[in-house]
CSV table of C-alpha atoms and ligand atoms in Angstrom, one decimal:
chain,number,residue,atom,x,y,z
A,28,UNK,CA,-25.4,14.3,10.5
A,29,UNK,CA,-24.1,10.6,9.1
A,30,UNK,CA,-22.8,8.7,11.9
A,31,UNK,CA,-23.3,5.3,11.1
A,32,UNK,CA,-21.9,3.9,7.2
A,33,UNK,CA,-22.3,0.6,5.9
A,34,UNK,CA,-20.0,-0.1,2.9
A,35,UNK,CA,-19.0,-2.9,0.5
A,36,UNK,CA,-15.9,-4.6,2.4
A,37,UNK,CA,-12.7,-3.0,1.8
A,38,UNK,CA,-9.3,-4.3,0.1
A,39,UNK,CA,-6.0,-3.2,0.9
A,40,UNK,CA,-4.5,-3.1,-2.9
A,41,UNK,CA,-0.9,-2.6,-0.6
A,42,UNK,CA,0.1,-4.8,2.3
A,43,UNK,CA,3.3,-5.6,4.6
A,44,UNK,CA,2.7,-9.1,6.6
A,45,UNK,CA,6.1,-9.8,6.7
A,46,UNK,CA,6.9,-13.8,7.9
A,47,UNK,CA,6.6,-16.0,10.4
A,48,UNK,CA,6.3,-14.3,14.3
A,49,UNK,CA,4.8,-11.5,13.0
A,50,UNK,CA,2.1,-13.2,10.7
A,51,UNK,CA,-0.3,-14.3,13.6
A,52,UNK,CA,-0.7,-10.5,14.3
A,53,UNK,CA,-0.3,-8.6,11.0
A,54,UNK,CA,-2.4,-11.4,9.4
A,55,UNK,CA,-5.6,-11.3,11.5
A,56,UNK,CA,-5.3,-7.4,12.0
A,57,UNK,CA,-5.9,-6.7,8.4
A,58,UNK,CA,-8.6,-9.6,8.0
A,59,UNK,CA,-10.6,-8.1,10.9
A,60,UNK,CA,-12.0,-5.9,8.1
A,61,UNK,CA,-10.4,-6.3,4.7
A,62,UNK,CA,-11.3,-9.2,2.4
A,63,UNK,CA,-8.5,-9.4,0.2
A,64,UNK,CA,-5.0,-8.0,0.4
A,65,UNK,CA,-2.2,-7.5,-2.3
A,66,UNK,CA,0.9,-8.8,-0.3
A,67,UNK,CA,4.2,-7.3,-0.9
A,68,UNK,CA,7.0,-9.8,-1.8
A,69,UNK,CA,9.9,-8.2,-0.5
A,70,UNK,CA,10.4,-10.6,1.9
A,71,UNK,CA,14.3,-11.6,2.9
A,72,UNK,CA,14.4,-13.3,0.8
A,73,UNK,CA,12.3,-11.7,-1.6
A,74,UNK,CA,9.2,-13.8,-2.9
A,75,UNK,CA,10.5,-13.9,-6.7
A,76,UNK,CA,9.1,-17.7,-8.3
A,77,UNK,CA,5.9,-19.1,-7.8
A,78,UNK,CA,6.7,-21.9,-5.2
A,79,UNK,CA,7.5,-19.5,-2.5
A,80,UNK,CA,5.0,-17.6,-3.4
A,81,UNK,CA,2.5,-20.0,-2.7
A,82,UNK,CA,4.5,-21.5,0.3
A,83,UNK,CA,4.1,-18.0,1.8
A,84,UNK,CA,0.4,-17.8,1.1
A,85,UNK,CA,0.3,-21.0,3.1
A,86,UNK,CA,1.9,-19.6,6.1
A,87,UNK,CA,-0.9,-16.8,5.8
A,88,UNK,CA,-3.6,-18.7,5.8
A,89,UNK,CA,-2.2,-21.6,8.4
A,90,UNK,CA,-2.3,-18.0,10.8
A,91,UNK,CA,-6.0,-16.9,10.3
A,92,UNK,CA,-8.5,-17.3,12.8
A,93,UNK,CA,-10.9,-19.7,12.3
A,94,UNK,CA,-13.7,-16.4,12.6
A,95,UNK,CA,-12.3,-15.0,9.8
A,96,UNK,CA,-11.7,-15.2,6.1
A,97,UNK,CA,-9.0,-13.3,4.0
A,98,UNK,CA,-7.6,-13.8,0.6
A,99,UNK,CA,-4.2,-12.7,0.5
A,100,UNK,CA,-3.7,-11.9,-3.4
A,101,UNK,CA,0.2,-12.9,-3.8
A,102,UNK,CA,2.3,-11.2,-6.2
A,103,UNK,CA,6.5,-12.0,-7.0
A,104,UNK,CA,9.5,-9.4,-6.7
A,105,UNK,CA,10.3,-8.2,-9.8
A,106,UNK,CA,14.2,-8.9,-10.3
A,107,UNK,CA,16.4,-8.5,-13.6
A,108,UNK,CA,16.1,-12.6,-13.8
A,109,UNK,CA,12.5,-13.1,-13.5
A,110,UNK,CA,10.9,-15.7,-15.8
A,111,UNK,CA,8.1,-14.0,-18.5
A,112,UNK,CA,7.2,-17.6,-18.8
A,113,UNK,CA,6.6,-18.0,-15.3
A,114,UNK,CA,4.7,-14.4,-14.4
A,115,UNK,CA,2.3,-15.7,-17.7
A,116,UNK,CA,1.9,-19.0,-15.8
A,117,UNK,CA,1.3,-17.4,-11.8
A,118,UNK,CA,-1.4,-15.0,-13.5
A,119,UNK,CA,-3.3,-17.1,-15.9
A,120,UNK,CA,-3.9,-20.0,-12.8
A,121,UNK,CA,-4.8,-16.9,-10.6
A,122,UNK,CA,-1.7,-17.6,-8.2
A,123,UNK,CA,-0.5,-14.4,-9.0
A,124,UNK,CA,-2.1,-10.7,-9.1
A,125,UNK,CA,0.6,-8.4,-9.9
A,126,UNK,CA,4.1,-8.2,-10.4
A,127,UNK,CA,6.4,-5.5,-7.8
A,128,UNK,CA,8.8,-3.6,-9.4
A,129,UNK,CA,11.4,-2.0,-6.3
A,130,UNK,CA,13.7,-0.2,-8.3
A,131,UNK,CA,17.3,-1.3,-6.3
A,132,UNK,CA,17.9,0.7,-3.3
A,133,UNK,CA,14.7,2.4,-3.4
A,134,UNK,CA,13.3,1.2,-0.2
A,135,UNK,CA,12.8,-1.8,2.8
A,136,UNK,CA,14.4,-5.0,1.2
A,137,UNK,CA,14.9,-3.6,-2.4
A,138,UNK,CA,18.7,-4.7,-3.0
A,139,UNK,CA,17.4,-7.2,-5.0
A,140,UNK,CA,14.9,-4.8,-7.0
A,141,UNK,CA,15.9,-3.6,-10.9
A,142,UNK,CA,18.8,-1.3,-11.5
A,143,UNK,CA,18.4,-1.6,-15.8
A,144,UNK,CA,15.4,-1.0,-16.6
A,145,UNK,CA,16.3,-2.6,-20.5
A,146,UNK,CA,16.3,-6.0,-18.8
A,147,UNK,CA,12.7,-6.5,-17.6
A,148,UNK,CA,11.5,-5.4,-20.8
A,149,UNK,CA,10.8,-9.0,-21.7
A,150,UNK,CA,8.3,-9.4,-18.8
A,151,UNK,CA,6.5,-6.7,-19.3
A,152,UNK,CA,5.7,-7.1,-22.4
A,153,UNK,CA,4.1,-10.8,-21.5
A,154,UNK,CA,2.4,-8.9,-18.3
A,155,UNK,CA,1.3,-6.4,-20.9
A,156,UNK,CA,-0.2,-8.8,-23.1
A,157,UNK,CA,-2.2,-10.9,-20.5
A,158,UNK,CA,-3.5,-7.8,-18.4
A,159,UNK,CA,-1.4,-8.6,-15.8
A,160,UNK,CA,-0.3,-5.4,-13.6
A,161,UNK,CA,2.5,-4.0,-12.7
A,162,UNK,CA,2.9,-2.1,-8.9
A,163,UNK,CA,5.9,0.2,-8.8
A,164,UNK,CA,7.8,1.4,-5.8
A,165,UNK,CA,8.0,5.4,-8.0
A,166,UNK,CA,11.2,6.3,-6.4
A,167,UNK,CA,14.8,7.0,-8.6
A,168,UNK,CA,17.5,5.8,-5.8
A,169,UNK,CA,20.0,8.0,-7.4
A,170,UNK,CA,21.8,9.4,-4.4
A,171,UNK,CA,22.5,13.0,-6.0
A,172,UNK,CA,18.4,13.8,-6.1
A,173,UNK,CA,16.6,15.0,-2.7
A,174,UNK,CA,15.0,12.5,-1.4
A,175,UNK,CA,12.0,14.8,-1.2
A,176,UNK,CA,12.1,14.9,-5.1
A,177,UNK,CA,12.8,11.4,-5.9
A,178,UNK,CA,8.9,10.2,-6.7
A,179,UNK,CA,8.8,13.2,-9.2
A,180,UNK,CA,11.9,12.4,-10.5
A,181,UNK,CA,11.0,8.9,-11.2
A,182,UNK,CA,8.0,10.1,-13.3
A,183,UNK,CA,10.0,11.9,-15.5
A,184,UNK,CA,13.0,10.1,-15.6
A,185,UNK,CA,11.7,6.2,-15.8
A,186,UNK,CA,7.7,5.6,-15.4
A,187,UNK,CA,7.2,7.6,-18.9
A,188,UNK,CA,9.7,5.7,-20.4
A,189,UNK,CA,7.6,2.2,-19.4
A,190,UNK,CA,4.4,3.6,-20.2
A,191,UNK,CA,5.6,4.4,-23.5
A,192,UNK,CA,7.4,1.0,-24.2
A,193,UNK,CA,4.4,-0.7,-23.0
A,194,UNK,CA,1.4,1.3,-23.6
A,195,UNK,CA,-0.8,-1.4,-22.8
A,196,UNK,CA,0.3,-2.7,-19.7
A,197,UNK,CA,-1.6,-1.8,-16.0
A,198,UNK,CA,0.4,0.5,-13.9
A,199,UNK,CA,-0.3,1.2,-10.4
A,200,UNK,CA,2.1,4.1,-9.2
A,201,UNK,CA,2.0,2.5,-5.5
A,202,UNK,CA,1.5,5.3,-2.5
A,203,UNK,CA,1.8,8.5,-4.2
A,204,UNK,CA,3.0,11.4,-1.8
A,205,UNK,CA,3.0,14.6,-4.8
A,206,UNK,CA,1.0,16.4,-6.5
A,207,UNK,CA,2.4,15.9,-9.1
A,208,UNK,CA,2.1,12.4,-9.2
A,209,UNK,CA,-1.8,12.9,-8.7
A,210,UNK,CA,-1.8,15.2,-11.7
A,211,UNK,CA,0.4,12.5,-13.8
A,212,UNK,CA,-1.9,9.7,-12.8
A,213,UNK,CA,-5.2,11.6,-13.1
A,214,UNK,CA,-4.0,13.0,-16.6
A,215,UNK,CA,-2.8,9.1,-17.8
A,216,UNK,CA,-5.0,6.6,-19.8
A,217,UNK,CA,-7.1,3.6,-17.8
A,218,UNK,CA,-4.3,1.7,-17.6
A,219,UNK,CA,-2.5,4.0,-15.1
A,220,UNK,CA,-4.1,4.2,-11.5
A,221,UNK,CA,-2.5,4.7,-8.1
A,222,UNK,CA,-2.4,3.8,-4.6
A,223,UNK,CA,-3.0,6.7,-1.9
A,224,UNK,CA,-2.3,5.5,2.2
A,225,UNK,CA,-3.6,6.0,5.3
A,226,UNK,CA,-0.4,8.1,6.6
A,227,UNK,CA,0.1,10.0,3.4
A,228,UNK,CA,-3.6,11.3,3.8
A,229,UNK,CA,-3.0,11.9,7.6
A,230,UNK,CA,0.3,13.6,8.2
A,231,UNK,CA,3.3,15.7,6.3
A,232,UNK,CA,7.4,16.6,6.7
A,233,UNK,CA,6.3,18.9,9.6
A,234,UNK,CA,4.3,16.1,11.3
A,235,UNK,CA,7.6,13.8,10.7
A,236,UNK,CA,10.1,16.3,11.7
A,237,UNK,CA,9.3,19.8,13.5
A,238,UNK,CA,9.5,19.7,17.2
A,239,UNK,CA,11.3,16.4,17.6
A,240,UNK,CA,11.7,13.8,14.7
A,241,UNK,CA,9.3,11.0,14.9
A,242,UNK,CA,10.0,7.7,14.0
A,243,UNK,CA,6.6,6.2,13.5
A,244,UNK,CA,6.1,9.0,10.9
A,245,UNK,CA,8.9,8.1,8.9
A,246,UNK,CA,8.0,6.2,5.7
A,247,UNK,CA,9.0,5.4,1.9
A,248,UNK,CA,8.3,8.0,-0.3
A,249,UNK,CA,9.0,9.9,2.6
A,250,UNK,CA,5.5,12.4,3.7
A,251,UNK,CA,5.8,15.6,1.5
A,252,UNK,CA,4.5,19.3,2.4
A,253,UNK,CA,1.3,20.5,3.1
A,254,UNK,CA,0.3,21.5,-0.4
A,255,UNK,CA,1.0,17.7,-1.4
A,256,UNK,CA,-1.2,16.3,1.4
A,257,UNK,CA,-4.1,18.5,0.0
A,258,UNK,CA,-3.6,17.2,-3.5
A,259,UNK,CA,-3.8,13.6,-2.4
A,260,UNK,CA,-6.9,14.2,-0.3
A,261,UNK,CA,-8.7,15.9,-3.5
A,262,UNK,CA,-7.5,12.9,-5.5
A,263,UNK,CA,-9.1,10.7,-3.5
A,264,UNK,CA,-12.4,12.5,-2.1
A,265,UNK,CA,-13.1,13.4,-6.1
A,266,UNK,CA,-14.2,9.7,-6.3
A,267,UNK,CA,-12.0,9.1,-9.5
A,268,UNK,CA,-11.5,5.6,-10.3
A,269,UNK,CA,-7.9,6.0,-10.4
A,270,UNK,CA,-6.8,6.4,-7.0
A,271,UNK,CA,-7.7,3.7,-4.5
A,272,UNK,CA,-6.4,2.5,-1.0
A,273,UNK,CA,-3.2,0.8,-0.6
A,274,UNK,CA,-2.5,1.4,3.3
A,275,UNK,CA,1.3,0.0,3.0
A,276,UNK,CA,1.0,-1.2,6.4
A,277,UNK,CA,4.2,-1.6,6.9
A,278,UNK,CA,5.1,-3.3,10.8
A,279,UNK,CA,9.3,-2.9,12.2
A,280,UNK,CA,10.0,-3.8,15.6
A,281,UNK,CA,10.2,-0.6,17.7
A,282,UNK,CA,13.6,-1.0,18.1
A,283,UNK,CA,14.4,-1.1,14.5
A,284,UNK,CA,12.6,2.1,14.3
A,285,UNK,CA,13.9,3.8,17.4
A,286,UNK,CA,17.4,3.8,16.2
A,287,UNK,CA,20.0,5.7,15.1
A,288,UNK,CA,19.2,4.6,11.5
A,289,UNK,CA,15.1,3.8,11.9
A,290,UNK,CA,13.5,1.8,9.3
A,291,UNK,CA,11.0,2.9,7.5
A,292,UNK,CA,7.2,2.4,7.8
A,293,UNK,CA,4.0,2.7,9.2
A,294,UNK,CA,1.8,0.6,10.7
A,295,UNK,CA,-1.6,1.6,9.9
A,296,UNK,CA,-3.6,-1.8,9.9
A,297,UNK,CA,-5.1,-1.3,13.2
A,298,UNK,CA,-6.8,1.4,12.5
A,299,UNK,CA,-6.8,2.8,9.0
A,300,UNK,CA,-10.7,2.6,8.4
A,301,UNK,CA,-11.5,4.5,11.3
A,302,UNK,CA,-8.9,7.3,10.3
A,303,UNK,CA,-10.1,7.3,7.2
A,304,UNK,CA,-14.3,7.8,8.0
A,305,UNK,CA,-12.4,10.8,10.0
A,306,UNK,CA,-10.5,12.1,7.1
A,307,UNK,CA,-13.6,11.7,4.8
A,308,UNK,CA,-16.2,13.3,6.8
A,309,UNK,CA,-13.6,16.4,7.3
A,310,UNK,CA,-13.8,16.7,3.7
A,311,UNK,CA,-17.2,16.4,3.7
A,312,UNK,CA,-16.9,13.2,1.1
A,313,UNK,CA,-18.2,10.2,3.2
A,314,UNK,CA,-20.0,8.9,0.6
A,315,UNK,CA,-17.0,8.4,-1.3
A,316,UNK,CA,-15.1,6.6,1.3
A,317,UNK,CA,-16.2,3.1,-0.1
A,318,UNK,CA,-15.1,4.1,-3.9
A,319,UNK,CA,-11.8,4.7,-2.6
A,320,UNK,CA,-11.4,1.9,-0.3
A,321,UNK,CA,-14.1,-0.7,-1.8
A,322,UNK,CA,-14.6,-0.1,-5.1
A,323,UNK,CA,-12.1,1.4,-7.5
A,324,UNK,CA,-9.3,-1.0,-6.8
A,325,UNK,CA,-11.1,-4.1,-7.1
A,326,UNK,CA,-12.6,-3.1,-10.7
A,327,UNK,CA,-8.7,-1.7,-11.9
A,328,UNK,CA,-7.3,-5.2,-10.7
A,329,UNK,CA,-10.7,-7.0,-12.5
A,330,UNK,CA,-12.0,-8.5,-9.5
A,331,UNK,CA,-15.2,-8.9,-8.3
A,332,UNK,CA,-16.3,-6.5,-6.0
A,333,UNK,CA,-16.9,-8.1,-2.1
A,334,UNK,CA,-20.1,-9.5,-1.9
A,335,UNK,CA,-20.3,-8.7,2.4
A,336,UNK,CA,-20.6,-5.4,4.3
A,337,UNK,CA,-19.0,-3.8,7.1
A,338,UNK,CA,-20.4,-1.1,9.1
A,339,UNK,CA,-18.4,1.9,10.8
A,340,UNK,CA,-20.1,3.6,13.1
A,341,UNK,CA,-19.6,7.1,14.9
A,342,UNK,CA,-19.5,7.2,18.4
A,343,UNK,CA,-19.7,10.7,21.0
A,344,UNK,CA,-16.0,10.0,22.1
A,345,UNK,CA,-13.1,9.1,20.4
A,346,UNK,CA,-12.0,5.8,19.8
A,347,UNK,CA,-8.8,4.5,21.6
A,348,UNK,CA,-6.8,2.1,19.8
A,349,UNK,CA,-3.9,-0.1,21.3
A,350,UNK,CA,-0.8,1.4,21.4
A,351,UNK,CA,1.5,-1.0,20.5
A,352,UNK,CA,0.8,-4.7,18.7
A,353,UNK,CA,3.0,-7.1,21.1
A,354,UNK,CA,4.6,-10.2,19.1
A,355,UNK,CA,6.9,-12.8,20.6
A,356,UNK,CA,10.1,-10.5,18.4
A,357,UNK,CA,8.8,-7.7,20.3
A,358,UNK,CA,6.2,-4.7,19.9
A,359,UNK,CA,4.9,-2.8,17.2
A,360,UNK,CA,4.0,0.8,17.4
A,361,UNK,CA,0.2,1.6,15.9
A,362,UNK,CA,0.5,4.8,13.8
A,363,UNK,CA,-1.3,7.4,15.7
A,364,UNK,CA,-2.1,10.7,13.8
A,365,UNK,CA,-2.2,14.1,15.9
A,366,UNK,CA,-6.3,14.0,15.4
A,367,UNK,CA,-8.5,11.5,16.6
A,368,UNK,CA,-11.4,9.9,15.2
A,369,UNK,CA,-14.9,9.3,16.6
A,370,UNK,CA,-15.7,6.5,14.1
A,371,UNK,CA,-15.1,2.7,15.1
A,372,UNK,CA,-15.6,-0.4,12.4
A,373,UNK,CA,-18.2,-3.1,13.9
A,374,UNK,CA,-16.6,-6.1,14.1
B,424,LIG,C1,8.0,-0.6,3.3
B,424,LIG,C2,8.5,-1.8,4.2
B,424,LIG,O1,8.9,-1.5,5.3
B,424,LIG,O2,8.6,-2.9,3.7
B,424,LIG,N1,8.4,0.6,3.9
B,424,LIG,C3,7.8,1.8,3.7
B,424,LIG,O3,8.3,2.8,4.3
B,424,LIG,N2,6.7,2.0,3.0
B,424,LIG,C4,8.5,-0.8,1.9
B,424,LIG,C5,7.8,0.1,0.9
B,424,LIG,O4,6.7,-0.1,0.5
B,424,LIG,O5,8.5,1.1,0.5
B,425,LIG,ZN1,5.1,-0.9,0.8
């Protein structure tokens, strides 16, 4: 029996910090063990030209512990006015590694996200020409679809539609919930590879909502059926180079989540490697855990893979998280899955 894994240190290719009170605690959480981070822009306001964007990076790094070292990969908000000139210019000085595209309405902080598609055409076709990719929120926001159905819908309805007016840009579909998204990425070309999460892996709608709804479960794309679950834990135990870790560690105040109208996202940073070791070894793939979370992403975005190790080790009891992350707005629920997991990261 394995119970002790050193692996090439992980990336999270999809990360909430947020701003200010919160960045002292979402910052160091991830760089306990992550190297490098791709940090989501939608910000209020959104991070959408390169001067906030590297203001922001600022206030990351002004945050880290001295102990530590983290490379926050910035990206810009994709909006109907972005500047192809200026996307060319962030990516070729290495300011920038990928563009978000939140289709409007689709999720946290999207109102200022892309409601015609005609209009970004422009930048994509600079992105597509200097390798730069593209990380899309796969949701339609159309109110008349279920929003169970909303991340197939979008395949059909707008990601085909990029892929074939663009055919060589880089697409990652970000957190994938379906199977059918897993088949549609596994069945594209190189240039199309997607994000899995930590939740998405861990939990599904009956987790979220049968015997009491729970807050902390609730996420966007929202957590599927069983049957979907399964699919994304093949996708990412085959080893394929496609599917990589993206934990979407996403922190709200308890009180925004505990409400009548909860936001939505999980806070996974805490914990996600030692969940993960879990979910691996259950599938009896733990030598694939550092592909997925180490590995793939790094060589899709054409980075160099870490250089330093971190080892995760299995203990006889399981491993007790905090509960909550406390920050001077308030506290932050940890997501906690209904298993627990033996395995701790050596810090
Ligand atoms: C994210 C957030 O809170 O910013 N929420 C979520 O449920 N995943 C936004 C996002 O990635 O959709
Ligand atoms: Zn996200």
């Amino acid at each position: 029996m394995v119970n002790e894994l050193t692996i090439v240190r992980p990336d999270d290719w999809h990360l909430h910090l947020r701003d200010e009170d919160f960045l002292p605690f979402t910052v160091n959480e991830t760089a306990k063990s992550f190297a490098r981070a791709i940090i989501m822009p939608n910000l209020v306001p959104p991070i959408t030209n390169l001067i906030d964007a590297r203001n922001y990076k600022q206030r990351i790094m002004k945050v880290l512990k001295t102990n530590l070292s983290f490379n926050p990969l910035m990206t810009l908000y994709l909006t109907e006015e972005t500047n192809p000139r200026e996307v060319k210019e962030g990516f070729v000085t290495g300011q920038i590694s990928a563009i978000k595209l939140y289709p409007a309405g689709a999720t946290t902080n999207s109102q200022s996200g892309v409601r015609n598609f005609e209009k970004i055409k422009p930048v994509l076709e600079v992105m597509a020409e200097i390798g730069c990719p593209l990380c899309i929120h796969g949701e339609v926001t159309d109110s008349s679809i279920d929003i169970f159905d909303r991340e197939r819908v979008f395949i059909n309805t707008v990601l085909e539609k990029i892929r074939t007016d663009h055919p060589t840009l880089k697409i990652v579909m970000e957190h994938i919930t379906t199977k059918e998204a897993v088949d549609y990425v596994s069945s594209g070309n190189e240039n199309l590879a997607a994000t899995v999460t930590t939740h998405h892996l861990s939990i599904n709608r009956n987790d979220l909502l049968s015997g009491g709804i729970r807050p902390h479960f609730y996420c966007l794309p929202v957590v599927k059926r069983e049957v979907h679950r399964l699919a994304l834990l093949e996708a990412v135990v085959s080893g394929s180079s496609k599917f990589f870790l993206g934990t979407d560690s996403a922190p709200h105040l308890d009180h925004d989540k505990e409400s009548s109208c909860g936001c939505a996202g999980c806070f996974t940073a805490t914990n996600t490697l030692e969940i993960l070791a879990h979910i691996f070894e259950e599938q009896k793939a733990l030598n694939k855990l550092e592909l997925f979370t180490s590995i793939n992403g790094a060589k899709f975005y054409g980075k160099n893979i870490n250089t330093d190790k971190i080892k995760i080790v299995k203990k006889n009891k399981p491993t007790s998280f905090p509960e909550k992350i406390s920050t001077p707005l308030g506290e932050i629920t940890v997501f906690k899955p209904n298993f627990e997991t033996k395995w701790q990261v050596q810090i």
